[in-house]
CSV table of C-alpha atoms and ligand atoms in Angstrom, one decimal:
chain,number,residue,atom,x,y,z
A,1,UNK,CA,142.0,128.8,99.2
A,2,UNK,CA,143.7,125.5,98.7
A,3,UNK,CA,144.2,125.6,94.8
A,4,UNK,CA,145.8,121.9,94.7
A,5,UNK,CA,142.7,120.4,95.9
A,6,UNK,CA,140.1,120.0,93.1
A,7,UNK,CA,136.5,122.1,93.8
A,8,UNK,CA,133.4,120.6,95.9
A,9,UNK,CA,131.7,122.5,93.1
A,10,UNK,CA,132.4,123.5,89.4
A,11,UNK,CA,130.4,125.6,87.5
A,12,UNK,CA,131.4,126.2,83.9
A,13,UNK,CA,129.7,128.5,81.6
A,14,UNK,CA,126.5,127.8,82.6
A,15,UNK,CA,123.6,129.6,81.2
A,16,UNK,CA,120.2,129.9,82.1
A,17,UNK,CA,117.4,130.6,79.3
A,18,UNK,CA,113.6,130.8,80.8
A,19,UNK,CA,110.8,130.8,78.5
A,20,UNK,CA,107.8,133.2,79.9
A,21,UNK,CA,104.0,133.4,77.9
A,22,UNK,CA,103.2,137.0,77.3
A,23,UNK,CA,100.7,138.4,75.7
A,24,UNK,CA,96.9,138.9,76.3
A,25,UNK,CA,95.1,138.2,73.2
A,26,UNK,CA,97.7,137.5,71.0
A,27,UNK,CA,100.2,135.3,72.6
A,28,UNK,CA,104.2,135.2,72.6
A,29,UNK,CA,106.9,133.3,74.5
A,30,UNK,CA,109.5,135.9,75.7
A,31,UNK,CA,113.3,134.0,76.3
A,32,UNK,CA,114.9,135.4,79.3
A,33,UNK,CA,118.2,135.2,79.7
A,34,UNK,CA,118.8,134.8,83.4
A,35,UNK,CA,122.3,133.6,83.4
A,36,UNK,CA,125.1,133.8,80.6
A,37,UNK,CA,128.1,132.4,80.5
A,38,UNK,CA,128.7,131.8,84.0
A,39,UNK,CA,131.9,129.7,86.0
A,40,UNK,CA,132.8,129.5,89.5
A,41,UNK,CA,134.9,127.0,91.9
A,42,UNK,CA,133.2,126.2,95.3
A,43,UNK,CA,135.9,125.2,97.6
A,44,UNK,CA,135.1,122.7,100.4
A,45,UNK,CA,134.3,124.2,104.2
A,46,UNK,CA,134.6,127.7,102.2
A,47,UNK,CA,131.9,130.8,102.0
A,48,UNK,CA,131.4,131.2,98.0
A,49,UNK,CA,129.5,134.9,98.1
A,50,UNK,CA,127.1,135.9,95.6
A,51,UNK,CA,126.2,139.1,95.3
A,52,UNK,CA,124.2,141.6,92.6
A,53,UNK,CA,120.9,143.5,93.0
A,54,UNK,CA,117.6,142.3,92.8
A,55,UNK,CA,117.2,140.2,89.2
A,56,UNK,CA,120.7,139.8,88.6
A,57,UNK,CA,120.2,136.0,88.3
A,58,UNK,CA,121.7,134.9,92.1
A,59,UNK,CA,118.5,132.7,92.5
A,60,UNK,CA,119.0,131.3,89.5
A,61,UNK,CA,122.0,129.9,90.1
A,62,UNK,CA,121.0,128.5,93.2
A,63,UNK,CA,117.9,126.4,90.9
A,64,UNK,CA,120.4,125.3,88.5
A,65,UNK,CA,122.7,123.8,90.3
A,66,UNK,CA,119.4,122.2,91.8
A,67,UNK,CA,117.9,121.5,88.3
A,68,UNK,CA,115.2,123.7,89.1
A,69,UNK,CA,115.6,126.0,86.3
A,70,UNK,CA,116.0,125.3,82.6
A,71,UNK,CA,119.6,125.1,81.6
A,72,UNK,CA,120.4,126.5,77.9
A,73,UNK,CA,124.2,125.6,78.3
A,74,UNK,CA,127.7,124.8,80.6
A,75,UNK,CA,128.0,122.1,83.3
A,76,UNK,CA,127.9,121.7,86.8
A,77,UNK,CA,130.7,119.1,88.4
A,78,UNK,CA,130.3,118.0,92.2
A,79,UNK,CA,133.0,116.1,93.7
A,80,UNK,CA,134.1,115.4,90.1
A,81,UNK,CA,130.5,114.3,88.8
A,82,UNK,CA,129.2,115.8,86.1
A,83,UNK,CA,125.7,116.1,87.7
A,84,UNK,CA,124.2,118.1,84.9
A,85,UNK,CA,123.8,115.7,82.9
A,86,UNK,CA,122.1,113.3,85.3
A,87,UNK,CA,119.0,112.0,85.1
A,88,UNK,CA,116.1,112.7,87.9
A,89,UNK,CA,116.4,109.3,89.5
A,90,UNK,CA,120.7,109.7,89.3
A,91,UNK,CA,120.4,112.9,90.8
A,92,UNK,CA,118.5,111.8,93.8
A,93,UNK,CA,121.3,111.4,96.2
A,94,UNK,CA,122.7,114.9,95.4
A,95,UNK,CA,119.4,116.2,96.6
A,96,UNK,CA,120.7,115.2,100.4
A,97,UNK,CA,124.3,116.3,100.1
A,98,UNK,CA,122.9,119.9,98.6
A,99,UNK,CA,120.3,121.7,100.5
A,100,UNK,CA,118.4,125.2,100.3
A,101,UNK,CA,118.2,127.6,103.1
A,102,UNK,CA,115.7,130.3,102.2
A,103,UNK,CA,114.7,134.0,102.9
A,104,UNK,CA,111.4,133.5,104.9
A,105,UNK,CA,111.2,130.5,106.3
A,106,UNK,CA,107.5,130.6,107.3
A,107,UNK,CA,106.9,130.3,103.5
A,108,UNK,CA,109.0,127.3,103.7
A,109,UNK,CA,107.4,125.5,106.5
A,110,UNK,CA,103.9,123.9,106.8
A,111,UNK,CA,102.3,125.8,109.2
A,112,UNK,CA,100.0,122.8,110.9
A,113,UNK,CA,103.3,120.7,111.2
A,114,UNK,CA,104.7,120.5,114.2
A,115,UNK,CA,108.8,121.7,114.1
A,116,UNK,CA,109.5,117.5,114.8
A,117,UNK,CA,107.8,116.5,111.8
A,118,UNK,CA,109.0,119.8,110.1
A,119,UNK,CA,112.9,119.3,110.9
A,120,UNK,CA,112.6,115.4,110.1
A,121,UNK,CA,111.3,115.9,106.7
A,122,UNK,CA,114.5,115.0,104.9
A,123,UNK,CA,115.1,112.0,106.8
A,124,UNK,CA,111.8,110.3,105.5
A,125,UNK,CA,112.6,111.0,102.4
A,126,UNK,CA,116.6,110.4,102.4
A,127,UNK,CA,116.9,107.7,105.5
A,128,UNK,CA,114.2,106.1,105.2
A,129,UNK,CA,115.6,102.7,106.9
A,130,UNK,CA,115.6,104.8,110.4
A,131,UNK,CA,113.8,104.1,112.9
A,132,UNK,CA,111.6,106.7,113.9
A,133,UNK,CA,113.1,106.7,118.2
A,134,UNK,CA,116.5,107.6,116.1
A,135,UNK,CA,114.9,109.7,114.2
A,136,UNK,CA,113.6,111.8,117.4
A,137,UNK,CA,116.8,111.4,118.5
A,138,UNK,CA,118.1,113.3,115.6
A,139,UNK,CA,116.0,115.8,115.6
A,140,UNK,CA,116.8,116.9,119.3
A,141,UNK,CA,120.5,117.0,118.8
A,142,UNK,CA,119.8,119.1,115.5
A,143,UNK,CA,117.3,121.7,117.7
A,144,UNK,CA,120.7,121.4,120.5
A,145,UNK,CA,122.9,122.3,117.7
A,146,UNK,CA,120.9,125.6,116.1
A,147,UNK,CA,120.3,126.8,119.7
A,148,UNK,CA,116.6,125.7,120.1
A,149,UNK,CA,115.2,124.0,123.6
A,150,UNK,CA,114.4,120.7,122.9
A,151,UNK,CA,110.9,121.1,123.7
A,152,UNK,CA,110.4,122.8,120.6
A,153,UNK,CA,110.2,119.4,118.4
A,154,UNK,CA,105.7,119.6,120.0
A,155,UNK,CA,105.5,123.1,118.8
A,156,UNK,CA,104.0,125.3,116.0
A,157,UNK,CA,105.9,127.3,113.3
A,158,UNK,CA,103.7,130.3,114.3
A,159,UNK,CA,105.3,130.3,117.9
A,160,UNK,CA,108.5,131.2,117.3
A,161,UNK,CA,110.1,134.3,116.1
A,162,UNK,CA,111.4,134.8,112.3
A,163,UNK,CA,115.0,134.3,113.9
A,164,UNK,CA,114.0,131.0,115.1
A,165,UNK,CA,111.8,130.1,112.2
A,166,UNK,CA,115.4,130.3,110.3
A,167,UNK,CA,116.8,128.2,113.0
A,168,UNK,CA,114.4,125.7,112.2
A,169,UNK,CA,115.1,125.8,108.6
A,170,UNK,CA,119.2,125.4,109.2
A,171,UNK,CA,118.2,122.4,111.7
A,172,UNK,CA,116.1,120.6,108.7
A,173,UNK,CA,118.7,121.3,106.5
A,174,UNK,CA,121.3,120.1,108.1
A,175,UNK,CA,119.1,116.7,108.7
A,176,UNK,CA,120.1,115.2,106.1
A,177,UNK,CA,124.3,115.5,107.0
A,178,UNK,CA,124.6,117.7,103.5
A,179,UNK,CA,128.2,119.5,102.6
A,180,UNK,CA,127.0,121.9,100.9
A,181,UNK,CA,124.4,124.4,101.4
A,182,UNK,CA,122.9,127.3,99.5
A,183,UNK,CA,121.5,129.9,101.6
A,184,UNK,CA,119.7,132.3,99.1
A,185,UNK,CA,119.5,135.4,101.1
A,186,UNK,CA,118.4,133.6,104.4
A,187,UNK,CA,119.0,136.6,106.4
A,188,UNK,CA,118.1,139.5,104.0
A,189,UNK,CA,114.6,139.4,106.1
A,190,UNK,CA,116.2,139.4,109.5
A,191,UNK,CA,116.8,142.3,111.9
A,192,UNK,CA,120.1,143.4,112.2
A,193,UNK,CA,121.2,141.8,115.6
A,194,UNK,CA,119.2,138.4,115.0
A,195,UNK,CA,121.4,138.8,111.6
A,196,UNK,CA,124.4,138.3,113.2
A,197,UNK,CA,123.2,135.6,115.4
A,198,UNK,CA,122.5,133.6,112.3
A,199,UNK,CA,125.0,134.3,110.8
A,200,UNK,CA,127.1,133.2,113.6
A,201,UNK,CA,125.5,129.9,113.9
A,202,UNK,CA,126.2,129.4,110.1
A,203,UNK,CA,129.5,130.0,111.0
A,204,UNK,CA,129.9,128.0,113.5
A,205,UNK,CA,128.1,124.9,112.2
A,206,UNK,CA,131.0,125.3,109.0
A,207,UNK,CA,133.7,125.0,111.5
A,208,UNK,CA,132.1,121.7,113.0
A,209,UNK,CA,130.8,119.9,110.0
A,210,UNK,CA,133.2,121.3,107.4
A,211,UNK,CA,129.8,122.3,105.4
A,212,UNK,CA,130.2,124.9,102.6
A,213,UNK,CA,128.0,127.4,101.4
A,214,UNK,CA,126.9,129.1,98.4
A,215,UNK,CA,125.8,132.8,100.6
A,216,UNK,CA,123.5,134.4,97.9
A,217,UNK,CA,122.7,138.4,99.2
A,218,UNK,CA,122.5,141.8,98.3
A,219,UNK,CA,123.4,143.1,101.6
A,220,UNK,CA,127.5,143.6,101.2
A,221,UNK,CA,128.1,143.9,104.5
A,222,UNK,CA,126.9,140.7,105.5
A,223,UNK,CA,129.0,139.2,102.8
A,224,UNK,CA,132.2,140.8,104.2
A,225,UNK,CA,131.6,139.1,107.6
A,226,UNK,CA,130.6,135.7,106.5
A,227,UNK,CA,132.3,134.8,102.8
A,228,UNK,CA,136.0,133.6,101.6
A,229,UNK,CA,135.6,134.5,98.4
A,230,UNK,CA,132.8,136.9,96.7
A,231,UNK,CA,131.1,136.7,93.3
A,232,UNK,CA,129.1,139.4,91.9
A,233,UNK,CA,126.7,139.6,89.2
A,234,UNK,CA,124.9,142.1,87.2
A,235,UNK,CA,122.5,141.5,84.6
A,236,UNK,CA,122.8,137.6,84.7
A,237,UNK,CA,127.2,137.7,83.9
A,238,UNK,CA,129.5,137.8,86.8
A,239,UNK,CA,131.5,140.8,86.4
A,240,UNK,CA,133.9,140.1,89.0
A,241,UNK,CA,135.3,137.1,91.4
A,242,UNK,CA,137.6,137.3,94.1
A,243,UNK,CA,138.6,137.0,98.0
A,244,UNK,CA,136.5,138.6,100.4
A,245,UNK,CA,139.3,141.0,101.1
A,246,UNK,CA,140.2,142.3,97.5
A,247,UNK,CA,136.3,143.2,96.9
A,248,UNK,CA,136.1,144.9,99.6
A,249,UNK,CA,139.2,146.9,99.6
A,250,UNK,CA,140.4,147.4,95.9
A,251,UNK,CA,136.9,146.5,93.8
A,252,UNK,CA,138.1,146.7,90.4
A,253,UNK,CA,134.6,146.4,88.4
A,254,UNK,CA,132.6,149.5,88.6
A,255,UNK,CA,129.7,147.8,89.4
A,256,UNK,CA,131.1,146.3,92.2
A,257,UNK,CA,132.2,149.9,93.7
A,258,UNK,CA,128.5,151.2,92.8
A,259,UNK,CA,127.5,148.3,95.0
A,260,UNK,CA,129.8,149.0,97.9
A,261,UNK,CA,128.9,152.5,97.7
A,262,UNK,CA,125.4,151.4,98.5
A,263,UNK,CA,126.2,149.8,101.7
A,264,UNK,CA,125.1,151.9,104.7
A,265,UNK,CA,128.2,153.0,106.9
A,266,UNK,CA,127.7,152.9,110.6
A,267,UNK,CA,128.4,156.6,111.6
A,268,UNK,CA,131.8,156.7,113.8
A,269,UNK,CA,130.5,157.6,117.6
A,270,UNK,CA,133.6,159.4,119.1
A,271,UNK,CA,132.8,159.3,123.1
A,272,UNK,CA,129.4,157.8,124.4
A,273,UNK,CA,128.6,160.0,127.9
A,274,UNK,CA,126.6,159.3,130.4
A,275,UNK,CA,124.1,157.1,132.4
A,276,UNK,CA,121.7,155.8,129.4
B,301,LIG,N1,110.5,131.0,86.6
B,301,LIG,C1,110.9,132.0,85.9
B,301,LIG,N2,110.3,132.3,84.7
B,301,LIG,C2,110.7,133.4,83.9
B,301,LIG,N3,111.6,134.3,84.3
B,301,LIG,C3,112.2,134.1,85.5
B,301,LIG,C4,111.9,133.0,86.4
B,301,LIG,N4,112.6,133.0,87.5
B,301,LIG,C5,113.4,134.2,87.3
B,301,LIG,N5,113.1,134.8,86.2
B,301,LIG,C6,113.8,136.0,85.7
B,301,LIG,O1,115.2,135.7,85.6
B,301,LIG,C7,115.9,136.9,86.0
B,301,LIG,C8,116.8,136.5,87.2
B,301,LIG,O2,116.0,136.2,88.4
B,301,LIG,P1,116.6,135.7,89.7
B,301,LIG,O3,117.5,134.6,89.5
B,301,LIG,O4,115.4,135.4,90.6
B,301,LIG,O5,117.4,137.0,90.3
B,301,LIG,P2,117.9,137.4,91.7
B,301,LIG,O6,117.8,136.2,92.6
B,301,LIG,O7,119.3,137.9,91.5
B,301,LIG,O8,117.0,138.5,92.2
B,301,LIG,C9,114.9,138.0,86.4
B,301,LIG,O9,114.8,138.8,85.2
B,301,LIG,C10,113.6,137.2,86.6
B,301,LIG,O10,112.5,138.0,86.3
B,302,LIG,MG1,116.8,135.9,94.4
């Protein structure tokens, strides 16, 4: 971590406070405290993990930074703008350096688009001075770059596989040239082995454009293999931050070891015999 240099992100005590209607015939607004007092540093072409079980407030997180959810407190800086205190119309062009990668990206697609119009989506709405020839020209270097066949720009959502369908989702986020990107638990739906292929290409794709993520999961072992630095979080308060290595090895926070305990352990295979 290069300490000198100042944070792509800053998050500083930031709570969350949602108001839900309850109630059937006598009505109540319950305040849910999603996120309390929460601060983190993103550093730039870094894996910031975030980690915590199901309702621990990771999404959350992700929607503030976004301003999709209501924030009750704190301040989020990016590159040194306070961009929580923007207005809608001021916010706009952090809406192209930030993108979302989600966990099922069917949900996330419109299924009668075809993956061209699909992938291009953030260029209509944050270049719209190009042409639409560089435009398809865009597209089919984005398809090259997540491992797609070019052809794919005429096709359906519903003829690809969910590994690809992800594929498409990385290509449309990266459409729009973005530095960071928050992938809220993009491959907690995936197989094992297509995990890894995503992951991969995640990694990969940092190394060329310097991109750095925000890797929301619950799965620890995916974490380990992808993040710099790890935050987890229980019950909307982050209990404990710090590089990849040290959560893994020495977890300090009990919740953290409760976590790790959790993770499933690939049983040693001492000597593989025979034909298979
Ligand atoms: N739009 C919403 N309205 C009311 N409560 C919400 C809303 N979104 C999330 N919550 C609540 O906030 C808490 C944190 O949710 P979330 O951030 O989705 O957790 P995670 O992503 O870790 O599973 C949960 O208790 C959830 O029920
Ligand atoms: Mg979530």
């Amino acid at each position: 971590m290069e300490k000198s240099e100042t944070p792509l992100l800053q998050v500083e005590n930031l709570s969350v406070t949602y108001k839900a209607r309850r109630g059937g015939f006598i009505k109540y607004t319950e305040l849910i405290h999603a996120v309390r007092g929460v601060s983190f540093k993103a550093w730039r072409g870094k894996t910031l993990g975030l980690v915590g079980e199901s309702g621990s407030g990771k999404s959350t997180i992700g929607k503030a930074i976004l301003r999709l959810a209501p924030l009750a407190g704190g301040t989020i800086t990016y590159e040194e703008e306070t961009i929580s205190r923007l207005d809608e119309k001021a916010f706009m062009p952090y809406r192209k350096k930030i993108q979302t990668i989600f966990q099922d990206p069917y949900a996330s697609m419109n299924p009668r688009l075809p993956i061209g119009s699909i992938v291009s989506e953030p260029l209509i709405v944050h270049a719209k001075e190009m042409s639409k020839a560089d435009r398809l020209e865009r597209v089919a270097d984005l398809l090259d770059k997540v491992g797609l066949p070019r052809d794919a720009i005429n096709r359906y959502p519903h003829q690809f596989s969910g590994g690809q369908r992800q594929r498409i989702c990385i290509a449309r986020a990266l459409s729009s040239q973005p530095d960071f990107i928050i992938c809220d638990e993009c491959v907690s739906a995936l197989d094992v082995s297509v995990q890894a292929q995503i992951v991969n290409l995640l990694q990969d794709l940092q190394e060329e454009f310097g991109i750095t993520y925000l890797f929301i999961a619950h799965d620890l072992a995916v974490v380990e293999h992808i993040c710099h630095d790890v935050l987890v979080m229980e019950d909307g308060v982050i209990v404990e931050q710090a590089d990849s290595e040290s959560i893994y090895h020495s977890p300090q926070h009990p919740y953290t070891r409760k976590l790790l305990d959790a993770v499933p352990r690939m049983p040693t295979i001492v000597s593989v015999g025979g034909a298979e």
